[in-house]
PDB file of C-alpha atoms in Angstrom:
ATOM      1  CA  UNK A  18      22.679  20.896  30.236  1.00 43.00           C
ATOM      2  CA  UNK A  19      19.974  21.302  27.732  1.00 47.00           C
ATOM      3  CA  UNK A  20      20.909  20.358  24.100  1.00 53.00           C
ATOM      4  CA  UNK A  21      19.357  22.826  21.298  1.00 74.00           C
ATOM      5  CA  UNK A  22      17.868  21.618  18.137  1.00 80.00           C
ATOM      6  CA  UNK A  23      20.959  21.508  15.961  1.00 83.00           C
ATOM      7  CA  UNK A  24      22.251  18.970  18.066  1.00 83.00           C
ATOM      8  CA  UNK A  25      19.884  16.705  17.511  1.00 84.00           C
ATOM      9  CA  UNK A  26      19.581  17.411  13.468  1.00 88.00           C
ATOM     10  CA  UNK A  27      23.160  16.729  13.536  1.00 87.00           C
ATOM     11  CA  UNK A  28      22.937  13.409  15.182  1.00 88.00           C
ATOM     12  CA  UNK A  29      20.122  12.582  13.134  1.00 91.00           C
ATOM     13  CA  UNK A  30      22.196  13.526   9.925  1.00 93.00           C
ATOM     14  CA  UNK A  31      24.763  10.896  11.088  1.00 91.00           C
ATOM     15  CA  UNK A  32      22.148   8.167  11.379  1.00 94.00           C
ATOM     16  CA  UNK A  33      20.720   9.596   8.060  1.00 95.00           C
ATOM     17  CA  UNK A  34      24.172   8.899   6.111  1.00 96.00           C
ATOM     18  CA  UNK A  35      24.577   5.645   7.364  1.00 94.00           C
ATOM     19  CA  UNK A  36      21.075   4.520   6.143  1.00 96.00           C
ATOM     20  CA  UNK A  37      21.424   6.277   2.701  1.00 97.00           C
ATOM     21  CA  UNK A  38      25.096   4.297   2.274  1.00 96.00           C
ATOM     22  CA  UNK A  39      23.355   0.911   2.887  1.00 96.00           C
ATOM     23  CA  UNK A  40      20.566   1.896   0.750  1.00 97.00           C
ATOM     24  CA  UNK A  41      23.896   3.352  -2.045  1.00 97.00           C
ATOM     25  CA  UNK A  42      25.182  -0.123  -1.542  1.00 96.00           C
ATOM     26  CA  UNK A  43      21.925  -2.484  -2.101  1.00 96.00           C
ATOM     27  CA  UNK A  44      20.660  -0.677  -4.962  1.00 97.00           C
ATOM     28  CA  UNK A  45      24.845  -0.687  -6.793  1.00 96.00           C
ATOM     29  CA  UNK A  46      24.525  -4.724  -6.522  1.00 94.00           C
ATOM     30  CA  UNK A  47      21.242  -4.926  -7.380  1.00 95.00           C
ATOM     31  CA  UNK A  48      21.615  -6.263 -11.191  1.00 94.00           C
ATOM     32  CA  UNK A  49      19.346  -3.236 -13.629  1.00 96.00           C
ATOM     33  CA  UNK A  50      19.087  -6.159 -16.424  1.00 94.00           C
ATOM     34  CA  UNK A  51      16.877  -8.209 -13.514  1.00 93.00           C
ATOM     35  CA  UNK A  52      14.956  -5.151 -12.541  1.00 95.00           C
ATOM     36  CA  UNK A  53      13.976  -4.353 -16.201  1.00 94.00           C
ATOM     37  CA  UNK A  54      13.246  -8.333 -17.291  1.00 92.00           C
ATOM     38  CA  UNK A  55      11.292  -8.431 -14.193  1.00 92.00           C
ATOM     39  CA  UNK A  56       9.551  -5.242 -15.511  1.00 91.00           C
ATOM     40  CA  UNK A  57       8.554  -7.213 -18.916  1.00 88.00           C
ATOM     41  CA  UNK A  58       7.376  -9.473 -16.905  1.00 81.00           C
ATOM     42  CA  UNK A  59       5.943  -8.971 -13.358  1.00 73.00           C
ATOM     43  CA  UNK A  60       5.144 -12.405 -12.579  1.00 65.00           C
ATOM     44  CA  UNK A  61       6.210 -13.756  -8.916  1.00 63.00           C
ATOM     45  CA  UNK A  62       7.360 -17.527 -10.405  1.00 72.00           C
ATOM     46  CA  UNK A  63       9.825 -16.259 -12.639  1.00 71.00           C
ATOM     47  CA  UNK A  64      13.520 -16.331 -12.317  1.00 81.00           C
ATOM     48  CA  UNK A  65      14.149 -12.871 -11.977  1.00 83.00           C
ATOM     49  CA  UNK A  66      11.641 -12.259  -9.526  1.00 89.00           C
ATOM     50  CA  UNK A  67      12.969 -15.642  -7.142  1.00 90.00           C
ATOM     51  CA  UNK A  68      16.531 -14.072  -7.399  1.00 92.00           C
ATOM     52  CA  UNK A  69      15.820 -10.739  -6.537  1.00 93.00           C
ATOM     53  CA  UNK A  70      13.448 -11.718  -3.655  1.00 94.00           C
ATOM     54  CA  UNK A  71      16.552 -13.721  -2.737  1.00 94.00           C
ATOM     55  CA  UNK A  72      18.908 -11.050  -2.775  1.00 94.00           C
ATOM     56  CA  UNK A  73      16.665  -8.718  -0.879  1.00 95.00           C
ATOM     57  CA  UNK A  74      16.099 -11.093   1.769  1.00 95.00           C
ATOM     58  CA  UNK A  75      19.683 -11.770   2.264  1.00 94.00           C
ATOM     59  CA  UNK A  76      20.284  -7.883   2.501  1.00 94.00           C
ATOM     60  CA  UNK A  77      17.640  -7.635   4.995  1.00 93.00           C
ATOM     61  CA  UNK A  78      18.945 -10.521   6.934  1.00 93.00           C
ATOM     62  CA  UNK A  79      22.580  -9.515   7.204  1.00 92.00           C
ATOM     63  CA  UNK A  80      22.225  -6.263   8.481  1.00 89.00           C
ATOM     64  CA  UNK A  81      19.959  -6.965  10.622  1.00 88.00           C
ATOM     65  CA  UNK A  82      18.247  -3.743  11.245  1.00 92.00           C
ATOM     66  CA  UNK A  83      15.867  -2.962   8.157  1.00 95.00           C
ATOM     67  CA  UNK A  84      13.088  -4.063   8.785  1.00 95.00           C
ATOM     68  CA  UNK A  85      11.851  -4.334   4.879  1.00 96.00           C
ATOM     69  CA  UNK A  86      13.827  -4.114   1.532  1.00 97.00           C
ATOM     70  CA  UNK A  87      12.376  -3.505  -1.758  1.00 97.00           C
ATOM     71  CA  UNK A  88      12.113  -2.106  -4.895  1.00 97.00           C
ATOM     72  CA  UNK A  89       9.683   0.298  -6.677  1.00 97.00           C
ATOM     73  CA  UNK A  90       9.299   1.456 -10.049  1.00 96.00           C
ATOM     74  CA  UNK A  91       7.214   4.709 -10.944  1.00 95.00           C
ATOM     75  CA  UNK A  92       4.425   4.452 -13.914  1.00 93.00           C
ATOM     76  CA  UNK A  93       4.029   7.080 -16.272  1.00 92.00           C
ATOM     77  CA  UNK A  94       1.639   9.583 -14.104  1.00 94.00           C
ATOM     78  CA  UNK A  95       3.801   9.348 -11.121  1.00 91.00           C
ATOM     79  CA  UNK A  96       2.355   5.743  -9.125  1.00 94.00           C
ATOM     80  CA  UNK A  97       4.839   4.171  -6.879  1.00 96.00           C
ATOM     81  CA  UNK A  98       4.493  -0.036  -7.662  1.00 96.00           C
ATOM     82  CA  UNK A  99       6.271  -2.782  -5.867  1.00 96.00           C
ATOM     83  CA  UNK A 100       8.227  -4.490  -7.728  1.00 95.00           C
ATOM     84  CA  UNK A 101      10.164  -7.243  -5.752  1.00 96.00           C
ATOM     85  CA  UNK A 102      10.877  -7.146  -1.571  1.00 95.00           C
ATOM     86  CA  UNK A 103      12.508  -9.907   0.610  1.00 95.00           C
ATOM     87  CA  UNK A 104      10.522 -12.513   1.798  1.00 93.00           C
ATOM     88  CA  UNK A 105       8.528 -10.523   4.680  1.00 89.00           C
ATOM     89  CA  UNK A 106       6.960  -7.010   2.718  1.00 92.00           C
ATOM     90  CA  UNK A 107       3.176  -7.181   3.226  1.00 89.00           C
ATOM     91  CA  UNK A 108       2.308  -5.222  -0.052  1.00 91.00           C
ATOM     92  CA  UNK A 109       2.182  -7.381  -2.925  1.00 90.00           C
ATOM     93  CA  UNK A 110       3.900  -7.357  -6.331  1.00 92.00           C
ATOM     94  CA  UNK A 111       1.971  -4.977  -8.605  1.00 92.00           C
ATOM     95  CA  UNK A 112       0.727  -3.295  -5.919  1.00 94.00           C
ATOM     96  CA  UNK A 113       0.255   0.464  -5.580  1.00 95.00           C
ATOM     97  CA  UNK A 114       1.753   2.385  -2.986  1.00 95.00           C
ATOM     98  CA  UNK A 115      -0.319   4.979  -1.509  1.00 91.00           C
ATOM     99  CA  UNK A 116       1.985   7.029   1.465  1.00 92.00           C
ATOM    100  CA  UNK A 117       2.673  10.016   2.960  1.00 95.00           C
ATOM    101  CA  UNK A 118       3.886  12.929   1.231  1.00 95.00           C
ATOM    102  CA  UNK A 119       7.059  13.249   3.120  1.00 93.00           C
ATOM    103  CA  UNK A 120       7.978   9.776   2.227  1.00 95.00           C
ATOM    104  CA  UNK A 121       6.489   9.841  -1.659  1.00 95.00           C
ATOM    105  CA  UNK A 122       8.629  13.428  -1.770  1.00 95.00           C
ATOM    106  CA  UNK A 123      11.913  11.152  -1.307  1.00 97.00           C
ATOM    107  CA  UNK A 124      11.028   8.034  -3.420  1.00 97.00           C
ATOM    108  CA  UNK A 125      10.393  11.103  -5.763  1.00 96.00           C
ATOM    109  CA  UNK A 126      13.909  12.073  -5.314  1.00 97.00           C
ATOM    110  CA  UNK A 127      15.507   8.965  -5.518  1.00 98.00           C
ATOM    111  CA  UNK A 128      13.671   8.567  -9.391  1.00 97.00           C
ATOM    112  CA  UNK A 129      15.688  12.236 -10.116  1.00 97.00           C
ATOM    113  CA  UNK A 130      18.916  10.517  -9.142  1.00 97.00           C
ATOM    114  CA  UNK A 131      19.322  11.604  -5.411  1.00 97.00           C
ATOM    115  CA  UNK A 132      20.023   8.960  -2.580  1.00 98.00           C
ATOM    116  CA  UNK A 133      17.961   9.793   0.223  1.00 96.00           C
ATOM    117  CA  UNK A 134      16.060   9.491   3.822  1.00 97.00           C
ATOM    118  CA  UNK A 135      13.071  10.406   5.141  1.00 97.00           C
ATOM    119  CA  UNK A 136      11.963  12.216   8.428  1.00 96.00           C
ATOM    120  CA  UNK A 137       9.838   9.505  10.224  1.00 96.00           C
ATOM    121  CA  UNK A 138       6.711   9.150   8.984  1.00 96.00           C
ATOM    122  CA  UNK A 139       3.436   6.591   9.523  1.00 95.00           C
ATOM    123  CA  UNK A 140       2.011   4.568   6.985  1.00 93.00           C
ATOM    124  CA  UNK A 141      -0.981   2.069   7.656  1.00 92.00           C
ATOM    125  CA  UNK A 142       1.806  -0.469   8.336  1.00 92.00           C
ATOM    126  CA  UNK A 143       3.698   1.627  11.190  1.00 92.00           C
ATOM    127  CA  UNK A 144       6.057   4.340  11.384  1.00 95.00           C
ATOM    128  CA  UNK A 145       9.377   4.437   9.985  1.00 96.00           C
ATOM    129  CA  UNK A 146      12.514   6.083   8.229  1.00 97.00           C
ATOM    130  CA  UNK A 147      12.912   4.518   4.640  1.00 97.00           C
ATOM    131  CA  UNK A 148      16.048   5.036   2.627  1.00 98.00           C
ATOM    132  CA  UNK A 149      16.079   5.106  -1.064  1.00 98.00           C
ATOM    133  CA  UNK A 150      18.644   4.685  -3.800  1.00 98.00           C
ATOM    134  CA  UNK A 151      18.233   4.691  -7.372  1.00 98.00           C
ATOM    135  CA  UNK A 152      19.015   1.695  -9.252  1.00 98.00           C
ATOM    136  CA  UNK A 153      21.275   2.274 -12.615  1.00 97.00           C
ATOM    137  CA  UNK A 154      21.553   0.892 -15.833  1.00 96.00           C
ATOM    138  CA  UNK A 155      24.937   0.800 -18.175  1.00 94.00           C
ATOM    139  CA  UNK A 156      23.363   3.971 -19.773  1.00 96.00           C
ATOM    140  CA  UNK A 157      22.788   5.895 -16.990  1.00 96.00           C
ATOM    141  CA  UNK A 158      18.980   5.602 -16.816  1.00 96.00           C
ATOM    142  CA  UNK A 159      17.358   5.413 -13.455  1.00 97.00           C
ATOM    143  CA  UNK A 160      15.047   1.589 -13.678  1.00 97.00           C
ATOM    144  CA  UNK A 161      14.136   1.657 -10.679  1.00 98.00           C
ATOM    145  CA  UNK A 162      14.403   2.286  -6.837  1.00 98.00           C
ATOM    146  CA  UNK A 163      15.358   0.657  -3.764  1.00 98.00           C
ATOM    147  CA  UNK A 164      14.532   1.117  -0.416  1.00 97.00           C
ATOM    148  CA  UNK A 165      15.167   0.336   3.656  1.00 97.00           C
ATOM    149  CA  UNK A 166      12.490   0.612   6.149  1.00 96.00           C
ATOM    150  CA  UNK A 167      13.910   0.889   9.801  1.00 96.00           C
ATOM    151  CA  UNK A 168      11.330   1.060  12.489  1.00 95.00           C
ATOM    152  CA  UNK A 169      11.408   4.548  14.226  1.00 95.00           C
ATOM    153  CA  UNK A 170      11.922   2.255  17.849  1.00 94.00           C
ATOM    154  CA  UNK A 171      15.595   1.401  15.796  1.00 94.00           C
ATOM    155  CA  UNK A 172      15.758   5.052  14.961  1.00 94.00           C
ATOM    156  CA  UNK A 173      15.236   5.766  18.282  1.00 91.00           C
ATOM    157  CA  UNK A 174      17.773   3.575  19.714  1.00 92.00           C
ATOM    158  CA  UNK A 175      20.263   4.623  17.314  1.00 91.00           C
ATOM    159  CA  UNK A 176      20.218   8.179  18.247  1.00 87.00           C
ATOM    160  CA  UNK A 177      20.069   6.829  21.817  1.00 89.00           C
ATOM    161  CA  UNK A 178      22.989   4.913  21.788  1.00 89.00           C
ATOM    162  CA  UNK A 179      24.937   8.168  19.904  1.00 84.00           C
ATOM    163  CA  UNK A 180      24.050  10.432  22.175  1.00 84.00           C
ATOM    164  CA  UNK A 181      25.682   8.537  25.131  1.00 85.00           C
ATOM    165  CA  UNK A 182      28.421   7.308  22.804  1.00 82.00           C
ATOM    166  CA  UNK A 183      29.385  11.088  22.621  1.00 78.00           C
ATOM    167  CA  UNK A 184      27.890  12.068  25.858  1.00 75.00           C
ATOM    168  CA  UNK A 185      25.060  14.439  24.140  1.00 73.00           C
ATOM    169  CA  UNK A 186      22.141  15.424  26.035  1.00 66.00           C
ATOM    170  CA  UNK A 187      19.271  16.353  23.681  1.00 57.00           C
TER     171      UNK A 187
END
């Protein structure tokens, strides 16, 4: 039995809504007041910085699939900057982020409000799905954005492991 196209978009919408809860959930306990202080003040020692890299690296840790957690903030003419990640990111604080349109497009959305995931896409550090959330202050205003990076190999697996979990043939 061959499986069309739809039933693969539909698994993959499954796998998308799990990764854009997780990413829901990380950015709601993700304090704004931290992620504007550490704004003010981008430097890597402070205590702001230390507790978020904490928290991020404890995120990453207990779910055990995301491969990288962090959070960007978007300058005035539209540059994606690191902000804080867990203990493992390879792009430093300050840093510009320079990727693919398909996953800029979503980091986009996640600044307008909307939780989102990307298709897979390849960066110079390998090819992924990234999930993004917005991060909220008491007033509403977006500060900032969080994301998940799961390896497309766990992306893979995952729609593996559904597909024989409801006996799918794609």
């Amino acid at each position: 039995m061959v499986a069309t196209p739809l039933k693969r978009a539909i698994l993959e919408e499954q796998i998308n809504q799990r990764l854009r809860s997780i990413a829901v959930v990380t950015a709601a306990i993700i304090p704004a007041e931290e992620v504007i202080s550490l704004q003010k003040n981008m430097n890597r020692q402070t205590s702001y910085s230390q507790k978020l890299k904490q928290k991020l690296t404890m995120i990453q840790e207990k779910e055990g699939v995301i491969e990288w957690v962090f959070i960007f903030i978007m300058t005035e003419d539209g540059r994606l900057i690191h902000l804080v990640a867990d203990k493992g990111f390879v792009i430093e604080p300050g840093e510009e982020y320079m990727g693919p349109p398909e996953m800029v497009n979503v980091a986009y959305q996640a600044f307008n409000g909307k939780a989102s995931v990307t298709p897979i896409y390849e960066d110079r550090y390998g090819e992924w799905k990234t999930s993004f959330a917005p991060i909220i202050d008491d007033d509403g205003n977006i500060v900032a954005i969080v994301g998940c990076d799961y390896s497309k190999a766990y992306f893979n697996s995952e729609m593996q492991r559904l597909r024989k979990q409801l006996n799918i043939h794609v």
